[in-house]
Coordinates of C-alpha atoms and ligand atoms in Angstrom, one line a residue:
M1 CA 97.2 -111.3 92.6
H2 CA 97.0 -110.2 89.0
T3 CA 94.0 -108.1 88.0
H4 CA 92.1 -108.3 84.8
T5 CA 91.9 -104.9 83.1
H6 CA 88.6 -103.1 82.5
T7 CA 90.0 -100.4 80.2
P8 CA 88.1 -100.1 76.9
Q9 CA 89.0 -102.4 74.1
I10 CA 90.9 -101.2 71.0
H11 CA 89.1 -101.9 67.8
F12 CA 91.4 -102.7 64.9
H13 CA 90.0 -101.3 61.7
N14 CA 89.8 -103.6 58.7
P15 CA 93.3 -105.1 58.9
K16 CA 94.9 -106.1 55.6
P17 CA 95.6 -109.9 55.1
Y18 CA 99.0 -110.9 56.2
K19 CA 101.5 -111.3 53.4
P20 CA 104.8 -112.7 54.3
N21 CA 107.8 -110.7 53.1
L22 CA 109.4 -113.2 50.7
S23 CA 112.4 -111.0 50.1
A24 CA 113.3 -112.0 53.6
L25 CA 114.1 -115.5 52.2
K26 CA 117.4 -114.0 50.9
I27 CA 118.7 -113.7 54.5
Q28 CA 121.2 -116.4 55.4
P29 CA 120.2 -118.5 58.5
N30 CA 122.2 -119.1 61.7
T31 CA 124.9 -116.5 61.6
N32 CA 126.2 -115.8 65.1
I33 CA 126.3 -112.4 66.9
H34 CA 127.9 -113.2 70.2
N35 CA 125.8 -116.3 70.9
M36 CA 122.7 -114.7 69.4
R37 CA 121.2 -117.1 66.9
I38 CA 119.8 -115.4 63.8
P39 CA 116.5 -117.0 62.9
T40 CA 116.1 -119.4 60.0
I41 CA 113.8 -117.8 57.6
R42 CA 111.3 -120.0 55.8
R43 CA 108.2 -119.8 53.6
F44 CA 104.8 -119.7 55.2
T45 CA 103.0 -122.5 53.4
T46 CA 100.3 -125.1 54.2
P47 CA 101.1 -127.0 57.4
S48 CA 102.4 -130.6 57.1
L49 CA 101.8 -132.5 60.3
T50 CA 102.3 -136.0 61.8
S51 CA 99.7 -138.4 62.8
H52 CA 99.7 -136.6 66.2
H53 CA 97.9 -133.6 64.8
P54 CA 94.4 -132.8 66.0
K55 CA 91.4 -133.8 63.8
S56 CA 90.5 -130.3 62.8
Y57 CA 93.8 -128.5 62.2
V58 CA 93.8 -124.8 61.7
S59 CA 95.6 -123.4 58.7
D60 CA 95.5 -119.8 59.9
C61 CA 94.9 -118.0 63.2
R62 CA 94.9 -114.6 65.0
A63 CA 98.3 -112.9 65.5
V64 CA 99.5 -109.5 66.4
L65 CA 101.7 -108.1 63.6
V66 CA 104.2 -105.3 63.6
P67 CA 104.1 -104.0 60.0
H68 CA 106.6 -101.2 60.7
F69 CA 108.4 -99.9 63.7
G70 CA 106.8 -97.3 66.0
G71 CA 104.7 -96.8 69.1
P72 CA 102.0 -99.2 70.5
H73 CA 99.6 -97.9 67.7
V74 CA 101.6 -99.9 65.1
L75 CA 100.4 -103.2 66.6
Q76 CA 97.7 -104.9 64.5
L77 CA 95.6 -107.9 65.4
H78 CA 94.9 -109.9 62.3
S79 CA 92.5 -112.8 62.3
H80 CA 93.8 -114.9 59.4
V81 CA 97.6 -115.2 59.6
P82 CA 98.8 -118.4 57.9
L83 CA 100.5 -121.0 60.0
P84 CA 103.9 -122.1 58.6
P85 CA 104.5 -125.9 58.3
L86 CA 105.8 -127.6 61.5
R87 CA 109.3 -129.0 61.2
P88 CA 110.2 -132.4 62.6
H89 CA 111.4 -131.0 66.0
E90 CA 108.8 -128.3 66.4
V91 CA 105.7 -128.1 68.6
L92 CA 102.5 -126.2 67.9
V93 CA 101.2 -124.6 71.1
R94 CA 97.6 -123.3 71.5
A95 CA 98.6 -120.2 73.4
R96 CA 96.5 -119.2 76.5
A97 CA 98.8 -116.6 78.0
V98 CA 101.9 -114.7 76.7
A99 CA 103.9 -112.4 78.9
I100 CA 105.2 -109.0 77.6
N101 CA 109.0 -108.6 77.9
P102 CA 111.0 -105.4 77.6
L103 CA 112.4 -106.9 74.4
D104 CA 108.9 -106.9 72.8
T105 CA 108.4 -103.2 73.3
R106 CA 111.9 -102.4 72.2
M107 CA 111.6 -104.6 69.1
R108 CA 108.3 -102.9 68.2
A109 CA 110.1 -99.5 68.5
G110 CA 112.9 -100.6 66.2
Y111 CA 115.6 -102.2 68.4
G112 CA 117.3 -104.8 66.3
R113 CA 116.1 -103.1 63.1
C114 CA 119.4 -104.0 61.3
L115 CA 118.2 -107.6 61.5
F116 CA 114.4 -107.3 61.7
E117 CA 113.6 -104.5 59.2
R118 CA 113.8 -106.7 56.1
L119 CA 111.8 -109.4 57.9
L120 CA 108.7 -107.2 58.6
P121 CA 106.0 -107.9 59.4
L122 CA 107.1 -109.5 62.7
I123 CA 105.1 -111.3 65.3
L124 CA 106.4 -110.2 68.7
G125 CA 106.5 -112.3 71.9
R126 CA 108.9 -114.7 73.5
D127 CA 107.0 -116.4 76.4
V128 CA 104.0 -118.7 76.1
S129 CA 101.9 -121.0 78.2
G130 CA 99.2 -123.1 76.6
E131 CA 98.5 -126.6 75.4
V132 CA 100.2 -128.7 72.7
A133 CA 98.0 -128.7 69.5
A134 CA 100.3 -130.7 67.3
V135 CA 103.9 -132.0 67.2
G136 CA 106.4 -132.5 64.5
A137 CA 107.4 -136.1 63.4
A138 CA 110.6 -136.2 65.5
V139 CA 109.2 -134.8 68.8
K140 CA 109.5 -137.4 71.6
S141 CA 109.0 -135.5 74.9
L142 CA 105.6 -133.9 74.4
S143 CA 102.2 -135.0 73.1
V144 CA 99.0 -133.4 72.0
G145 CA 96.9 -132.0 74.8
E146 CA 99.8 -131.5 77.3
Q147 CA 99.8 -128.2 79.2
V148 CA 103.2 -126.6 78.5
F149 CA 105.2 -123.4 78.9
G150 CA 108.3 -122.1 77.3
A151 CA 110.1 -119.3 75.5
L152 CA 111.5 -118.5 72.1
H153 CA 115.0 -117.3 71.4
P154 CA 115.4 -113.4 71.3
T155 CA 115.8 -113.3 67.5
A156 CA 112.7 -115.5 66.6
V157 CA 110.7 -113.7 63.9
R158 CA 107.4 -115.5 64.4
G159 CA 106.8 -114.8 68.1
T160 CA 104.1 -115.9 70.5
Y161 CA 101.5 -113.1 70.3
T162 CA 99.2 -115.5 68.4
D163 CA 96.7 -118.2 69.0
Y164 CA 99.1 -120.8 67.8
A165 CA 102.8 -120.4 68.6
I166 CA 105.6 -122.6 67.1
L167 CA 108.5 -123.5 69.4
S168 CA 111.2 -126.1 69.0
E169 CA 111.0 -129.1 71.4
E170 CA 114.0 -127.7 73.3
E171 CA 112.1 -124.4 74.0
V172 CA 109.0 -125.9 75.7
I173 CA 108.3 -128.2 78.6
S174 CA 105.2 -129.4 80.5
K175 CA 103.8 -126.7 82.8
P176 CA 103.8 -127.1 86.6
D177 CA 100.2 -127.9 87.7
S178 CA 100.6 -125.5 90.6
L179 CA 100.7 -122.5 88.1
D180 CA 97.9 -121.3 85.9
H181 CA 98.7 -120.2 82.3
V182 CA 99.0 -116.5 83.3
E183 CA 101.5 -117.2 86.1
A184 CA 103.4 -119.7 84.0
S185 CA 103.8 -117.4 81.0
A186 CA 105.6 -114.8 83.1
I187 CA 108.5 -117.1 83.9
P188 CA 110.4 -118.8 81.1
F189 CA 112.2 -115.9 79.2
A190 CA 113.3 -114.1 82.3
A191 CA 114.2 -117.2 84.3
L192 CA 116.2 -118.7 81.3
T193 CA 118.1 -115.4 81.0
A194 CA 119.0 -115.6 84.7
W195 CA 119.8 -119.3 84.4
R196 CA 122.1 -118.8 81.5
A197 CA 124.1 -116.1 83.3
L198 CA 124.3 -117.7 86.7
K199 CA 124.4 -121.4 85.8
S200 CA 126.0 -121.6 82.3
T201 CA 128.4 -118.6 82.5
A202 CA 129.3 -118.0 86.1
R203 CA 128.6 -121.7 87.2
I204 CA 127.5 -120.5 90.7
S205 CA 127.8 -123.0 93.5
E206 CA 126.7 -123.3 97.2
G207 CA 128.3 -120.9 99.6
Q208 CA 129.1 -118.2 97.0
R209 CA 128.1 -114.6 97.3
I210 CA 126.1 -113.1 94.4
L211 CA 125.2 -109.5 93.7
V212 CA 122.1 -108.9 91.5
V213 CA 122.1 -105.2 90.4
G214 CA 118.4 -104.4 89.7
G215 CA 116.7 -107.3 91.4
G216 CA 113.2 -105.8 91.1
G217 CA 112.7 -106.8 87.4
A218 CA 111.7 -110.2 86.2
V219 CA 115.2 -111.3 85.3
G220 CA 116.7 -110.0 88.6
F221 CA 113.9 -111.6 90.6
A222 CA 114.4 -114.9 88.9
A223 CA 118.2 -114.7 89.4
I224 CA 117.7 -114.1 93.2
Q225 CA 115.5 -117.2 93.4
L226 CA 117.9 -119.3 91.4
A227 CA 120.9 -118.3 93.4
V228 CA 119.1 -118.7 96.7
A229 CA 118.0 -122.2 95.6
A230 CA 121.6 -123.0 94.7
G231 CA 122.7 -122.2 98.3
C232 CA 124.3 -118.8 97.5
S233 CA 123.9 -115.7 99.6
V234 CA 122.4 -112.9 97.6
V235 CA 122.7 -109.1 97.8
T236 CA 120.6 -107.0 95.5
T237 CA 119.7 -103.4 94.6
C238 CA 116.2 -102.3 93.7
G239 CA 113.6 -99.5 93.9
S240 CA 112.0 -99.0 97.3
Q241 CA 108.7 -100.7 96.2
S242 CA 110.6 -103.9 95.6
V243 CA 112.7 -104.3 98.8
S244 CA 110.3 -106.4 100.8
R245 CA 109.5 -108.7 97.9
L246 CA 113.2 -109.4 97.3
L247 CA 113.9 -110.1 101.0
A248 CA 110.9 -112.4 101.1
V249 CA 112.4 -114.7 98.5
G250 CA 115.7 -115.0 100.3
A251 CA 117.9 -112.0 99.4
E252 CA 120.2 -111.4 102.4
Q253 CA 120.2 -107.6 101.7
A254 CA 118.1 -105.5 99.4
V255 CA 119.5 -102.0 99.0
D256 CA 117.2 -99.2 97.8
Y257 CA 119.2 -97.5 95.1
V258 CA 117.3 -94.3 95.3
A259 CA 117.4 -93.8 99.1
E260 CA 120.8 -95.3 99.9
D261 CA 124.4 -95.0 98.8
V262 CA 124.7 -98.5 97.3
E263 CA 128.5 -98.6 97.4
L264 CA 128.5 -97.8 101.1
A265 CA 125.6 -100.0 102.0
I266 CA 127.0 -103.2 100.4
K267 CA 129.9 -104.9 102.3
G268 CA 132.4 -107.4 101.1
T269 CA 133.1 -108.9 97.7
F270 CA 131.2 -111.2 95.4
D271 CA 131.8 -114.3 93.2
A272 CA 129.4 -113.1 90.5
V273 CA 127.6 -109.9 89.6
L274 CA 124.5 -110.0 87.4
D275 CA 123.8 -106.4 86.2
T276 CA 120.3 -106.1 84.8
I277 CA 120.7 -102.3 84.4
G278 CA 124.0 -102.3 82.6
V279 CA 124.8 -98.6 82.5
P280 CA 128.4 -97.4 83.0
E281 CA 127.8 -96.6 86.7
T282 CA 126.5 -100.0 87.6
E283 CA 129.2 -101.7 85.5
R284 CA 131.9 -99.9 87.3
M285 CA 130.3 -100.7 90.7
G286 CA 129.7 -104.3 89.8
I287 CA 133.3 -104.8 88.7
N288 CA 134.7 -103.2 91.8
F289 CA 132.7 -105.5 94.0
L290 CA 134.1 -108.7 92.4
K291 CA 136.7 -111.1 93.8
R292 CA 139.5 -112.0 91.5
G293 CA 138.3 -114.7 89.2
G294 CA 134.7 -113.5 89.6
H295 CA 132.2 -113.0 86.8
Y296 CA 130.5 -109.7 85.8
M297 CA 127.6 -110.3 83.4
T298 CA 125.5 -107.5 81.9
L299 CA 122.1 -108.0 80.2
Q300 CA 122.8 -104.9 78.1
G301 CA 125.2 -106.2 75.5
E302 CA 125.9 -103.8 72.6
A303 CA 125.8 -106.1 69.6
A304 CA 122.3 -105.1 68.5
S305 CA 122.6 -101.4 69.3
L306 CA 125.9 -101.0 67.5
S307 CA 124.6 -103.0 64.5
D308 CA 121.5 -100.8 64.4
R309 CA 123.7 -97.7 64.4
Y310 CA 126.4 -98.8 61.9
G311 CA 124.7 -101.7 60.0
L312 CA 125.5 -105.4 60.4
L313 CA 128.7 -105.2 58.3
F314 CA 130.4 -102.6 60.6
G315 CA 128.3 -103.1 63.8
I316 CA 129.2 -106.8 64.4
P317 CA 133.0 -106.2 64.2
A318 CA 132.6 -103.0 66.2
S319 CA 130.7 -104.8 69.0
T320 CA 133.2 -107.7 69.0
A321 CA 136.0 -105.1 69.3
V322 CA 134.2 -103.4 72.2
L323 CA 133.6 -106.7 74.0
L324 CA 137.1 -108.0 73.5
R325 CA 138.6 -104.8 74.7
K326 CA 136.6 -104.8 77.9
Q327 CA 137.3 -108.4 78.5
L328 CA 141.0 -107.8 78.2
L329 CA 141.0 -104.6 80.2
Y330 CA 139.1 -106.0 83.2
K331 CA 141.1 -109.2 83.1
I332 CA 144.3 -107.2 83.4
S333 CA 143.0 -104.6 85.9
H334 CA 140.7 -106.7 88.1
G335 CA 141.4 -110.3 87.2
I336 CA 137.7 -110.9 86.4
E337 CA 135.7 -112.4 83.6
Y338 CA 133.5 -109.9 81.8
S339 CA 130.5 -110.9 79.6
W340 CA 127.4 -109.8 77.7
T341 CA 124.8 -112.4 78.6
Y342 CA 121.8 -113.2 76.4
M343 CA 118.8 -115.4 76.9
R344 CA 119.1 -118.8 75.3
A345 CA 116.5 -121.6 75.2
D346 CA 117.9 -124.5 77.1
K347 CA 116.1 -127.7 78.1
E348 CA 118.3 -128.3 81.1
G349 CA 117.5 -124.8 82.3
L350 CA 113.8 -125.3 81.7
I351 CA 113.8 -128.6 83.6
E352 CA 115.4 -126.9 86.6
I353 CA 113.1 -123.9 86.4
R354 CA 110.1 -126.2 86.4
K355 CA 111.3 -128.1 89.4
L356 CA 111.8 -124.8 91.3
C357 CA 108.3 -123.7 90.3
E358 CA 106.9 -127.0 91.6
A359 CA 108.8 -126.6 94.8
G360 CA 107.3 -123.1 95.3
K361 CA 110.8 -121.6 94.9
M362 CA 110.4 -119.7 91.6
K363 CA 107.6 -117.3 90.9
I364 CA 107.3 -114.0 89.0
P365 CA 104.4 -111.9 90.1
V366 CA 102.0 -110.8 87.4
C367 CA 100.7 -107.3 88.0
K368 CA 98.1 -107.0 85.2
T369 CA 96.5 -109.0 82.4
F370 CA 94.9 -107.8 79.1
P371 CA 93.0 -109.7 76.5
I372 CA 95.0 -110.0 73.3
R373 CA 92.6 -107.5 71.6
Q374 CA 94.0 -104.8 74.0
V375 CA 97.6 -105.5 73.1
R376 CA 98.2 -101.8 72.3
D377 CA 97.0 -100.8 75.8
A378 CA 99.2 -103.5 77.3
H379 CA 102.3 -102.2 75.5
E380 CA 101.5 -98.7 76.6
V381 CA 101.2 -99.8 80.2
K382 CA 104.4 -101.8 80.1
E383 CA 106.5 -99.2 78.3
R384 CA 105.4 -96.3 80.4
K385 CA 105.8 -98.3 83.6
I386 CA 102.2 -97.5 84.5
V387 CA 102.1 -100.8 86.5
P388 CA 105.2 -102.2 88.1
G389 CA 106.2 -105.7 87.0
K390 CA 104.8 -108.2 84.6
V391 CA 102.0 -107.6 82.1
V392 CA 100.5 -110.7 80.4
L393 CA 98.2 -111.0 77.4
E394 CA 95.4 -113.6 77.6
L395 CA 94.1 -115.5 74.5
D396 CA 90.6 -117.0 74.8
Ligands
LIG401 N1 120.2 -109.8 77.2 C1 119.1 -110.5 77.2 O1 118.9 -111.6 76.6 C2 118.0 -110.0 78.0 C3 116.9 -110.9 78.4 C4 115.9 -110.3 79.2 C5 115.9 -109.0 79.6 N2 116.9 -108.2 79.1 C6 117.0 -106.8 79.5 O2 117.1 -106.7 80.9 C7 116.4 -105.6 81.5 C8 115.5 -106.2 82.6 O3 114.5 -107.0 82.0 P1 113.3 -107.5 82.9 O4 112.5 -108.5 82.0 O5 113.8 -108.0 84.2 O6 112.5 -106.2 83.1 P2 111.2 -105.8 83.9 O7 110.6 -107.1 84.6 O8 110.3 -105.0 83.1 O9 111.7 -104.9 85.1 C9 112.1 -103.6 84.9 C10 112.0 -102.8 86.2 O10 110.7 -102.8 86.7 C11 110.6 -102.8 88.1 N3 109.7 -103.9 88.6 C12 109.6 -105.1 88.0 N4 108.7 -105.8 88.6 C13 108.3 -105.1 89.7 C14 107.3 -105.3 90.7 N5 106.6 -106.5 90.8 N6 107.2 -104.4 91.6 C15 107.8 -103.2 91.5 N7 108.7 -102.9 90.6 C16 108.9 -103.9 89.6 C17 112.0 -103.0 88.6 O11 112.4 -101.7 89.1 P3 113.2 -101.5 90.5 O12 114.6 -102.0 90.2 O13 113.2 -100.1 90.6 O14 112.6 -102.3 91.6 C18 112.7 -103.4 87.4 O15 114.1 -103.1 87.4 C19 115.7 -105.0 80.3 O16 116.5 -103.9 79.9 C20 115.7 -106.0 79.3 O17 115.6 -105.5 78.0 C21 118.0 -108.7 78.4

């Protein structure tokens, strides 16, 4: 059960009106960094909508802006942020709940600054659950008033911490009736990350053995549920507080990585390892547990961190070199496939995730909710791990 917080509200003092950074328009769209799509930058102008748009259409709305990188105090709730025009394949979602992902707190603190700094102010947030307020001219699968959930790509600049989020038709799908908006918002980004690794990259199948390193987090928990639903047997590592939760959703073994010697406790080899921790120790362990031909996938790819350190010009080739070197090395030494895995919006994945939700086979527990006005408190709580698990912002 998620609890609504009773901590005092933060009062944002006299925020300046949001002015988009037009120098950002110089950035070239759709460059690739190891499957990470760089966002297309566009002007924030008056919305142009189809005949599907609601009668009284809003031209601006509340949004949480990051004007510069720093701690939770940099977050500013503005009440009149202009809405950009909807493109033909886009959907305007009246947000009701948005989950906080580790990427949000990291971006706020400066992760990805090589890409995002020139695009400030940013709107954070990937996940959203709400209802369709308007659709672009080419949208076929959704209509105004539908209850939906979905997630933006990791590099989107206009995120979901806003009353009105804009997603492409591929990034959003009708919400399972069995979930309320808070529950639904916790799922898409994490589950799509797990789906991409296990289903697109490793192509897991019935009867395989899967190891999820760090199964206690949202991505690990989603990965266990996806693999169990696919008929795989799953072994995982987690903190002591997560053991029973992971066994309850079908993990065959959940090893407490603090109390136990993980390498002694886990027996046999695996077809795929999803490493949500991605430090050298878990990487070495994960690779040693793989069968020949197996897949090791880490969530901690180095493209962004190396680019932040050396700039895009040197960071991208440096990270490509690191990745290729490891791929070659592990192919020769262990006969395995090594990859950095990233979340990517995928309609096929969303459809499967929704089906699992409807069947009661996919759920990510929400530990605490905050009203959007308390976004700074919510980031504080998430970042300092004051509550375990998902924190969700509600928009009234
Ligand atoms: N490459 C990508 O595209 C991508 C996408 C998503 C996430 N990531 C990265 O992957 C990592 C994991 O992300 P995440 O979203 O899974 O993180 P998360 O949900 O915040 O989980 C982080 C940790 O919190 C603990 N935890 C979570 N839920 C809990 C609960 N209900 N009860 C007790 N403990 C709980 C777990 O610790 P224990 O293990 O101790 O149980 C877990 O490892 C992050 O570093 C994130 O930045 C990368």
